């Protein structure tokens, strides 16, 4: 259901269809409108519907089958997620089919659909779908370069660098509560950003009111709890930038006063908190912070209120009380990045629920056009007041008002900060009894621009009494006007205001009375000594942030130039000194002023106006003002009216250009060139306005001026004697001029300007010249410009572009930019393919090869970017190459091949392009899911190869035959056919059908081409026998019948030519077997590969075409014999293939292939061992062959790598090779045996020279035994349980010899990596039948101890450990594993009494080491060891260890005495599990029960006492001075141990006193103890 069929015929309720041949009931068929593409065998039926619907339908059908498999595989999580997505897609599909969606809604739905489709394809490992505007693209209908950009997600010019972080940052603050404060009064909390380096605030304040419980007073209004500190620059995210919080309480004067004393409330200091903004940089999400608050407790510290945050930052905070651990201000802080509009999209919820905006003091780093702001910030700094006849200082409160020109109070224009609406007035803090208060309170006055003139701010000062009435008494006021008479606003900075005396509110009712008075001491006339001498003053700091008002008089003078024409010259000169933010605020007015001056006085002020215009244009290049460029563009298009300005602008610009070469200082000239884009815009627009006004007069004069200007430009560009900076500046701006010139000149004229200008650049610049990179950037902008898109101009510009591009690619410079330019060229220049091929094809191939070689060798020194970027860069060039080749026609290929001047050049080209094609076929060339890109690549490759094969036949055959070119061609063809992306059998039916419909089976096409080329070789076929047998055999393994029918005759041809040359098939046979062998070892995949191999058997068996050909030949018998030989080996090769699965280590591969190896496979196994550096196993393997030979003179034929020689000579060679490998594997004892055997042979032949060499080799092996250290290997038992393991492993157990330094954990991890689906069993018990029969994989791994066969050497005293170590770990058949367990009731006091040991002994089929690191367990034995036997064994092992260490110490083999020290300490002062005392208790108990083995235990203990005494004596001799205290402690503890042993012998041993006892012989220091012991015994 759902398959698309094409109806051929309809008859009585049934239809006959193609694609799925058959007859269907007509009711099963739903008719859809469609059109047929590519009619014929591979036609495609495309429904006439939205491509998104088609893709959804196809995807859902493919997903459906895979979704069910997820359930079968028990991948529940993905199963359920995919189910939800499929249902969601079905619902969206219905919406699209109904067609009732608006255009915007349809776009959103399609975007959602494609996102879901991409997600599902990625999760299921399906192919990436390239799309454009939500619709799948047809690879045949778009350029390969565009396809590459789509699949790689690069829709713009590829820039191989990490994108920089966003420069604009914002701080989100959400105030939650003041925890555990218990204030009982309302609070005001003020936040601001503070610069600790410059000691100034960076932002205005955010203001939050808290109730008496410490919670927000208006919880329903989130904008009063949350704010966004906006427009922070990257420079603001420093460690010395802080979030400062000031907390003010609203209540009584003193925090502890009684409520009935006073009903008046004051704003009083309460606390402060500080946190560094750098601490938030690591927080990715909104984090809750509990800010530590420092509280005021005494009034005498209030004088520091203005600097409390500075003291906290400097950690001078001992005078303040820090809140407890659970007390503080709970806030959420989060740092956000990006512009504000981006945040509105990403954090929509944040803005919809309400958040206040807290601005920066001043403009942000980037000023946006249209931004309206008119904020005046007033900071109440400090005051100096007299006592006023009082005995104590005053409690001063300031009330702030803003009044307009009429003296009316402006409502709502006094704000304490963002978050709360502005009020009519503001009351300052009251600092207790302080005549010099310092408030440092910032106010925001958002006064409208039209109200600013005539407005003023009034500050009223009142004394707050602490008496019962708590009255606030006015005693003075200050004021400050906001604008001066000339229109300038109050200048930024600190102002010392005059305090005028006033005790009645009525005196302030008429503001006109006091506005006549002086307001600032700075503005007082010199004769007014009365006010100057007063001690009372009030200081404020003002700061204006306005987009409409200015404080700059020079700016006002320029804008009012008509009122003061005498100041024009000075105003133009001072324009460069005016702050840029002032200029952009009045950009249009300033430009009108400049062009007005130019129109009226061009002769007098033309140069200065031009310089001023250049300054403004370059000002907009600054990142802070770059967003004002559209404002200037709009001005030029809509408001500019200088119709005559073009003449002066051209004249002055030419005047500057003509002086570039001779100018000493070029800084200003560079500024002029940098502004050339907008200067041309003004020139062109001015000329257009003039033409409209005059009907096109003076056209020829204008053209002549432009031509003369460009002649001057070309002259200065062509000069080499000056610096390159002006040239570089001009080239950066030149491409932007093209579009302006096109508004007046024709396309050909502008293209001519550009070609001649770029062509005038000197071509002899050295490679390291920075101008070369700038020139390339200019070329890049040129090919992306509007001018280049026109075919007429493109043909004019392309030669210049190609010349520059070729030079850079040849020198491997600026390849990223070259890739971008080449992409644009190839994409747009379909009509100029011939020119591009001639100029760039060769250098493009070399570039791809160079990048590939460097990427493979990790040599990226010349690229200056990462390997990931190198691969992307390589992909860009590859896409360009493919696009270029796809555009080439028969004519282009003919011209290309005829253009080579010699056969050598053609040969080099073919070798290059074949090598590049092999690179393109590599799996790592494109990501795994880029199937569309791979298919396009293969289609281009096979098309190109078909063209090039003809050149190969014509130029490199017969007497001109070139083996290297033909070999490269054949290898490319074989690799092409074997690509995974072309193996259609492994794809789903729908995917296979799509590929066949679009491209056909490209493997068959290439196979036919191989056969055709092979037939043309003639006698040169012998050059490829037997080299090409393996590759062609690999092609034959592809399960494609048509491909096999094409390739099989080639094998007959090979056999025929080999028979003619050699008279046999030996080479063919050897190569064929080796290739089959290597194909197995590559592990091409489980059942699939088995089926492939089974299908190849008939190729050499009853395959009609091949057998018929053989039967006709004279060499029929030998041919059939060859087929029989190969067929006979097939089963063994299949078994071999099974054990050579990908991902398994060499050891296990080796261990499972040994049993049925012929001599050939003995050597194969030997080679595998050498590759894995298993030199000991390699020696044992080669010894298998050596043992087949005898010391005879029988001649042996040439075989494998052995020459024709006698059996004696070959055995001698094998002996020497094996000895060498035993030496490398440090198994010198085995090498000595072979040396002796060889020496006997040399001696029997009287070959004394070789005998001498052999004895010397034998002696060197003895020296190595004594001098070199050997690592002791670990052995591991591995059990493979479950039906999921291969048959040769299933439910079997093996013992493996581990690698050097490999311990249990590492070995276990290695095994789990080899079997990723296996489950590691956590116990060592034998599994039950449930595990054996489970449909899973279980691994049971634990370490085992080798049991040496020869105990004689190990038990003999005086034998060095270097010798013993060989016998401990070689020729091992049996291994042991002990598992302790408790039998019966566990004794809590002494667990050793019930501690038994289950001992498992494993016997292998062969000893380790051998021809493998793995051998199967043949027999297992299980015994239980009693506690007594276990104790005896433990003590005897410890005795052996002690003897060894004492011997090493005495013989000076031990450089450090620490091992002996630790061992003695471990025995004498044992602390684990109760130590030796537990064994002694157990021994007493066994003696009392007269256990028969007690005498063995007793003798072991007595022997240990002897050894310990002797060890202590040796230890005393060698112990260093710093360890003497430890030695004394060991001696003292040994005496106690000796006493216990003596008592034990006296009371528990069932012998008479006369029975001689072997007791320890103590050193002289123990004489008294020994005497006491003998007395006790008697």
mmCIF file with all atom_site columns, C-alpha atoms in Angstrom, residues 748-873:
data_model
loop_
_atom_site.group_PDB
_atom_site.id
_atom_site.type_symbol
_atom_site.label_atom_id
_atom_site.label_alt_id
_atom_site.label_comp_id
_atom_site.label_asym_id
_atom_site.label_entity_id
_atom_site.label_seq_id
_atom_site.pdbx_PDB_ins_code
_atom_site.Cartn_x
_atom_site.Cartn_y
_atom_site.Cartn_z
_atom_site.occupancy
_atom_site.B_iso_or_equiv
_atom_site.pdbx_formal_charge
_atom_site.auth_seq_id
_atom_site.auth_comp_id
_atom_site.auth_asym_id
_atom_site.auth_atom_id
_atom_site.pdbx_PDB_model_num
ATOM 1   C CA . UNK A 1 748 ? 31.086 47.248 -20.633 1.00 0.00 ? 748 UNK A CA 1
ATOM 2   C CA . UNK A 1 749 ? 32.419 50.666 -19.624 1.00 0.00 ? 749 UNK A CA 1
ATOM 3   C CA . UNK A 1 750 ? 32.471 49.809 -15.933 1.00 0.00 ? 750 UNK A CA 1
ATOM 4   C CA . UNK A 1 751 ? 34.010 46.395 -16.659 1.00 0.00 ? 751 UNK A CA 1
ATOM 5   C CA . UNK A 1 752 ? 36.684 48.214 -18.662 1.00 0.00 ? 752 UNK A CA 1
ATOM 6   C CA . UNK A 1 753 ? 37.385 50.553 -15.736 1.00 0.00 ? 753 UNK A CA 1
ATOM 7   C CA . UNK A 1 754 ? 37.766 47.582 -13.394 1.00 0.00 ? 754 UNK A CA 1
ATOM 8   C CA . UNK A 1 755 ? 39.891 45.483 -15.770 1.00 0.00 ? 755 UNK A CA 1
ATOM 9   C CA . UNK A 1 756 ? 42.297 48.330 -16.508 1.00 0.00 ? 756 UNK A CA 1
ATOM 10  C CA . UNK A 1 757 ? 42.484 49.368 -12.843 1.00 0.00 ? 757 UNK A CA 1
ATOM 11  C CA . UNK A 1 758 ? 43.192 45.852 -11.540 1.00 0.00 ? 758 UNK A CA 1
ATOM 12  C CA . UNK A 1 759 ? 45.492 45.205 -14.504 1.00 0.00 ? 759 UNK A CA 1
ATOM 13  C CA . UNK A 1 760 ? 47.617 48.210 -13.590 1.00 0.00 ? 760 UNK A CA 1
ATOM 14  C CA . UNK A 1 761 ? 48.751 46.570 -10.377 1.00 0.00 ? 761 UNK A CA 1
ATOM 15  C CA . UNK A 1 762 ? 52.391 45.399 -10.474 1.00 0.00 ? 762 UNK A CA 1
ATOM 16  C CA . UNK A 1 763 ? 52.761 41.662 -11.003 1.00 0.00 ? 763 UNK A CA 1
ATOM 17  C CA . UNK A 1 764 ? 56.261 41.272 -9.575  1.00 0.00 ? 764 UNK A CA 1
ATOM 18  C CA . UNK A 1 765 ? 55.328 41.508 -5.904  1.00 0.00 ? 765 UNK A CA 1
ATOM 19  C CA . UNK A 1 766 ? 56.933 38.889 -3.693  1.00 0.00 ? 766 UNK A CA 1
ATOM 20  C CA . UNK A 1 767 ? 54.775 36.185 -2.127  1.00 0.00 ? 767 UNK A CA 1
ATOM 21  C CA . UNK A 1 768 ? 54.944 37.568 1.411   1.00 0.00 ? 768 UNK A CA 1
ATOM 22  C CA . UNK A 1 769 ? 53.771 41.014 0.372   1.00 0.00 ? 769 UNK A CA 1
ATOM 23  C CA . UNK A 1 770 ? 50.567 41.860 2.296   1.00 0.00 ? 770 UNK A CA 1
ATOM 24  C CA . UNK A 1 771 ? 49.212 43.521 -0.833  1.00 0.00 ? 771 UNK A CA 1
ATOM 25  C CA . UNK A 1 772 ? 48.792 40.116 -2.447  1.00 0.00 ? 772 UNK A CA 1
ATOM 26  C CA . UNK A 1 773 ? 46.169 39.107 0.111   1.00 0.00 ? 773 UNK A CA 1
ATOM 27  C CA . UNK A 1 774 ? 44.369 42.443 -0.296  1.00 0.00 ? 774 UNK A CA 1
ATOM 28  C CA . UNK A 1 775 ? 44.406 42.024 -4.064  1.00 0.00 ? 775 UNK A CA 1
ATOM 29  C CA . UNK A 1 776 ? 42.791 38.610 -3.662  1.00 0.00 ? 776 UNK A CA 1
ATOM 30  C CA . UNK A 1 777 ? 40.142 40.047 -1.354  1.00 0.00 ? 777 UNK A CA 1
ATOM 31  C CA . UNK A 1 778 ? 39.380 42.651 -3.989  1.00 0.00 ? 778 UNK A CA 1
ATOM 32  C CA . UNK A 1 779 ? 39.001 39.892 -6.559  1.00 0.00 ? 779 UNK A CA 1
ATOM 33  C CA . UNK A 1 780 ? 36.661 38.015 -4.198  1.00 0.00 ? 780 UNK A CA 1
ATOM 34  C CA . UNK A 1 781 ? 34.428 41.050 -3.800  1.00 0.00 ? 781 UNK A CA 1
ATOM 35  C CA . UNK A 1 782 ? 34.541 41.596 -7.567  1.00 0.00 ? 782 UNK A CA 1
ATOM 36  C CA . UNK A 1 783 ? 33.220 38.136 -8.436  1.00 0.00 ? 783 UNK A CA 1
ATOM 37  C CA . UNK A 1 784 ? 30.440 38.550 -5.881  1.00 0.00 ? 784 UNK A CA 1
ATOM 38  C CA . UNK A 1 785 ? 29.464 41.986 -7.146  1.00 0.00 ? 785 UNK A CA 1
ATOM 39  C CA . UNK A 1 786 ? 26.515 42.943 -9.300  1.00 0.00 ? 786 UNK A CA 1
ATOM 40  C CA . UNK A 1 787 ? 28.930 43.748 -12.113 1.00 0.00 ? 787 UNK A CA 1
ATOM 41  C CA . UNK A 1 788 ? 30.212 40.165 -12.385 1.00 0.00 ? 788 UNK A CA 1
ATOM 42  C CA . UNK A 1 789 ? 26.736 38.654 -12.590 1.00 0.00 ? 789 UNK A CA 1
ATOM 43  C CA . UNK A 1 790 ? 26.269 40.182 -16.040 1.00 0.00 ? 790 UNK A CA 1
ATOM 44  C CA . UNK A 1 791 ? 27.576 37.772 -18.715 1.00 0.00 ? 791 UNK A CA 1
ATOM 45  C CA . UNK A 1 792 ? 28.793 40.648 -20.889 1.00 0.00 ? 792 UNK A CA 1
ATOM 46  C CA . UNK A 1 793 ? 31.023 42.121 -18.194 1.00 0.00 ? 793 UNK A CA 1
ATOM 47  C CA . UNK A 1 794 ? 32.035 38.718 -16.869 1.00 0.00 ? 794 UNK A CA 1
ATOM 48  C CA . UNK A 1 795 ? 33.852 37.844 -20.077 1.00 0.00 ? 795 UNK A CA 1
ATOM 49  C CA . UNK A 1 796 ? 35.839 41.084 -19.759 1.00 0.00 ? 796 UNK A CA 1
ATOM 50  C CA . UNK A 1 797 ? 36.749 40.563 -16.068 1.00 0.00 ? 797 UNK A CA 1
ATOM 51  C CA . UNK A 1 798 ? 37.377 36.794 -16.037 1.00 0.00 ? 798 UNK A CA 1
ATOM 52  C CA . UNK A 1 799 ? 40.932 36.829 -17.494 1.00 0.00 ? 799 UNK A CA 1
ATOM 53  C CA . UNK A 1 800 ? 42.116 39.239 -14.790 1.00 0.00 ? 800 UNK A CA 1
ATOM 54  C CA . UNK A 1 801 ? 40.408 37.211 -12.072 1.00 0.00 ? 801 UNK A CA 1
ATOM 55  C CA . UNK A 1 802 ? 41.860 33.926 -13.321 1.00 0.00 ? 802 UNK A CA 1
ATOM 56  C CA . UNK A 1 803 ? 45.370 35.333 -13.560 1.00 0.00 ? 803 UNK A CA 1
ATOM 57  C CA . UNK A 1 804 ? 45.372 36.449 -9.915  1.00 0.00 ? 804 UNK A CA 1
ATOM 58  C CA . UNK A 1 805 ? 43.674 33.277 -8.705  1.00 0.00 ? 805 UNK A CA 1
ATOM 59  C CA . UNK A 1 806 ? 46.087 31.030 -10.570 1.00 0.00 ? 806 UNK A CA 1
ATOM 60  C CA . UNK A 1 807 ? 49.102 32.793 -9.067  1.00 0.00 ? 807 UNK A CA 1
ATOM 61  C CA . UNK A 1 808 ? 47.810 32.326 -5.513  1.00 0.00 ? 808 UNK A CA 1
ATOM 62  C CA . UNK A 1 809 ? 46.832 28.685 -5.964  1.00 0.00 ? 809 UNK A CA 1
ATOM 63  C CA . UNK A 1 810 ? 50.180 27.824 -7.511  1.00 0.00 ? 810 UNK A CA 1
ATOM 64  C CA . UNK A 1 811 ? 51.943 29.161 -4.427  1.00 0.00 ? 811 UNK A CA 1
ATOM 65  C CA . UNK A 1 812 ? 49.371 27.625 -2.037  1.00 0.00 ? 812 UNK A CA 1
ATOM 66  C CA . UNK A 1 813 ? 48.564 30.992 -0.450  1.00 0.00 ? 813 UNK A CA 1
ATOM 67  C CA . UNK A 1 814 ? 45.238 32.289 0.900   1.00 0.00 ? 814 UNK A CA 1
ATOM 68  C CA . UNK A 1 815 ? 43.515 29.049 -0.062  1.00 0.00 ? 815 UNK A CA 1
ATOM 69  C CA . UNK A 1 816 ? 40.355 29.811 1.887   1.00 0.00 ? 816 UNK A CA 1
ATOM 70  C CA . UNK A 1 817 ? 39.763 32.943 -0.147  1.00 0.00 ? 817 UNK A CA 1
ATOM 71  C CA . UNK A 1 818 ? 40.772 31.121 -3.326  1.00 0.00 ? 818 UNK A CA 1
ATOM 72  C CA . UNK A 1 819 ? 38.137 28.473 -2.637  1.00 0.00 ? 819 UNK A CA 1
ATOM 73  C CA . UNK A 1 820 ? 35.469 31.119 -2.180  1.00 0.00 ? 820 UNK A CA 1
ATOM 74  C CA . UNK A 1 821 ? 36.427 32.902 -5.397  1.00 0.00 ? 821 UNK A CA 1
ATOM 75  C CA . UNK A 1 822 ? 36.621 29.687 -7.387  1.00 0.00 ? 822 UNK A CA 1
ATOM 76  C CA . UNK A 1 823 ? 33.192 28.640 -6.126  1.00 0.00 ? 823 UNK A CA 1
ATOM 77  C CA . UNK A 1 824 ? 31.669 31.900 -7.345  1.00 0.00 ? 824 UNK A CA 1
ATOM 78  C CA . UNK A 1 825 ? 33.472 31.661 -10.683 1.00 0.00 ? 825 UNK A CA 1
ATOM 79  C CA . UNK A 1 826 ? 32.411 28.093 -11.408 1.00 0.00 ? 826 UNK A CA 1
ATOM 80  C CA . UNK A 1 827 ? 28.860 28.773 -10.287 1.00 0.00 ? 827 UNK A CA 1
ATOM 81  C CA . UNK A 1 828 ? 28.408 31.787 -12.559 1.00 0.00 ? 828 UNK A CA 1
ATOM 82  C CA . UNK A 1 829 ? 30.695 31.128 -15.513 1.00 0.00 ? 829 UNK A CA 1
ATOM 83  C CA . UNK A 1 830 ? 28.972 28.344 -17.424 1.00 0.00 ? 830 UNK A CA 1
ATOM 84  C CA . UNK A 1 831 ? 29.707 30.124 -20.686 1.00 0.00 ? 831 UNK A CA 1
ATOM 85  C CA . UNK A 1 832 ? 33.440 30.486 -19.971 1.00 0.00 ? 832 UNK A CA 1
ATOM 86  C CA . UNK A 1 833 ? 34.272 26.881 -19.088 1.00 0.00 ? 833 UNK A CA 1
ATOM 87  C CA . UNK A 1 834 ? 36.997 26.636 -21.701 1.00 0.00 ? 834 UNK A CA 1
ATOM 88  C CA . UNK A 1 835 ? 38.921 29.572 -20.258 1.00 0.00 ? 835 UNK A CA 1
ATOM 89  C CA . UNK A 1 836 ? 38.609 28.305 -16.665 1.00 0.00 ? 836 UNK A CA 1
ATOM 90  C CA . UNK A 1 837 ? 39.732 24.785 -17.628 1.00 0.00 ? 837 UNK A CA 1
ATOM 91  C CA . UNK A 1 838 ? 42.742 26.120 -19.470 1.00 0.00 ? 838 UNK A CA 1
ATOM 92  C CA . UNK A 1 839 ? 43.791 28.348 -16.563 1.00 0.00 ? 839 UNK A CA 1
ATOM 93  C CA . UNK A 1 840 ? 42.847 26.453 -13.416 1.00 0.00 ? 840 UNK A CA 1
ATOM 94  C CA . UNK A 1 841 ? 42.215 22.728 -13.942 1.00 0.00 ? 841 UNK A CA 1
ATOM 95  C CA . UNK A 1 842 ? 45.839 21.689 -13.501 1.00 0.00 ? 842 UNK A CA 1
ATOM 96  C CA . UNK A 1 843 ? 46.500 23.924 -10.502 1.00 0.00 ? 843 UNK A CA 1
ATOM 97  C CA . UNK A 1 844 ? 43.177 22.875 -8.963  1.00 0.00 ? 844 UNK A CA 1
ATOM 98  C CA . UNK A 1 845 ? 44.198 19.207 -9.123  1.00 0.00 ? 845 UNK A CA 1
ATOM 99  C CA . UNK A 1 846 ? 47.576 19.992 -7.541  1.00 0.00 ? 846 UNK A CA 1
ATOM 100 C CA . UNK A 1 847 ? 45.884 22.006 -4.788  1.00 0.00 ? 847 UNK A CA 1
ATOM 101 C CA . UNK A 1 848 ? 43.561 19.146 -3.880  1.00 0.00 ? 848 UNK A CA 1
ATOM 102 C CA . UNK A 1 849 ? 46.493 16.730 -3.799  1.00 0.00 ? 849 UNK A CA 1
ATOM 103 C CA . UNK A 1 850 ? 48.537 19.070 -1.620  1.00 0.00 ? 850 UNK A CA 1
ATOM 104 C CA . UNK A 1 851 ? 45.720 19.597 0.883   1.00 0.00 ? 851 UNK A CA 1
ATOM 105 C CA . UNK A 1 852 ? 45.011 15.876 1.018   1.00 0.00 ? 852 UNK A CA 1
ATOM 106 C CA . UNK A 1 853 ? 48.660 15.000 1.593   1.00 0.00 ? 853 UNK A CA 1
ATOM 107 C CA . UNK A 1 854 ? 49.014 17.546 4.375   1.00 0.00 ? 854 UNK A CA 1
ATOM 108 C CA . UNK A 1 855 ? 45.786 16.422 6.027   1.00 0.00 ? 855 UNK A CA 1
ATOM 109 C CA . UNK A 1 856 ? 46.917 12.791 5.959   1.00 0.00 ? 856 UNK A CA 1
ATOM 110 C CA . UNK A 1 857 ? 50.324 13.592 7.427   1.00 0.00 ? 857 UNK A CA 1
ATOM 111 C CA . UNK A 1 858 ? 48.953 16.126 9.942   1.00 0.00 ? 858 UNK A CA 1
ATOM 112 C CA . UNK A 1 859 ? 51.282 18.745 8.432   1.00 0.00 ? 859 UNK A CA 1
ATOM 113 C CA . UNK A 1 860 ? 49.086 21.817 8.666   1.00 0.00 ? 860 UNK A CA 1
ATOM 114 C CA . UNK A 1 861 ? 51.828 24.372 9.244   1.00 0.00 ? 861 UNK A CA 1
ATOM 115 C CA . UNK A 1 862 ? 51.113 26.362 6.102   1.00 0.00 ? 862 UNK A CA 1
ATOM 116 C CA . UNK A 1 863 ? 47.366 26.482 6.575   1.00 0.00 ? 863 UNK A CA 1
ATOM 117 C CA . UNK A 1 864 ? 47.032 28.307 9.920   1.00 0.00 ? 864 UNK A CA 1
ATOM 118 C CA . UNK A 1 865 ? 43.827 26.521 10.858  1.00 0.00 ? 865 UNK A CA 1
ATOM 119 C CA . UNK A 1 866 ? 42.559 23.245 12.251  1.00 0.00 ? 866 UNK A CA 1
ATOM 120 C CA . UNK A 1 867 ? 42.300 19.880 10.521  1.00 0.00 ? 867 UNK A CA 1
ATOM 121 C CA . UNK A 1 868 ? 38.493 20.199 10.495  1.00 0.00 ? 868 UNK A CA 1
ATOM 122 C CA . UNK A 1 869 ? 38.800 23.426 8.520   1.00 0.00 ? 869 UNK A CA 1
ATOM 123 C CA . UNK A 1 870 ? 41.304 21.772 6.167   1.00 0.00 ? 870 UNK A CA 1
ATOM 124 C CA . UNK A 1 871 ? 38.771 19.050 5.365   1.00 0.00 ? 871 UNK A CA 1
ATOM 125 C CA . UNK A 1 872 ? 36.091 21.676 4.726   1.00 0.00 ? 872 UNK A CA 1
ATOM 126 C CA . UNK A 1 873 ? 38.529 23.601 2.529   1.00 0.00 ? 873 UNK A CA 1
#
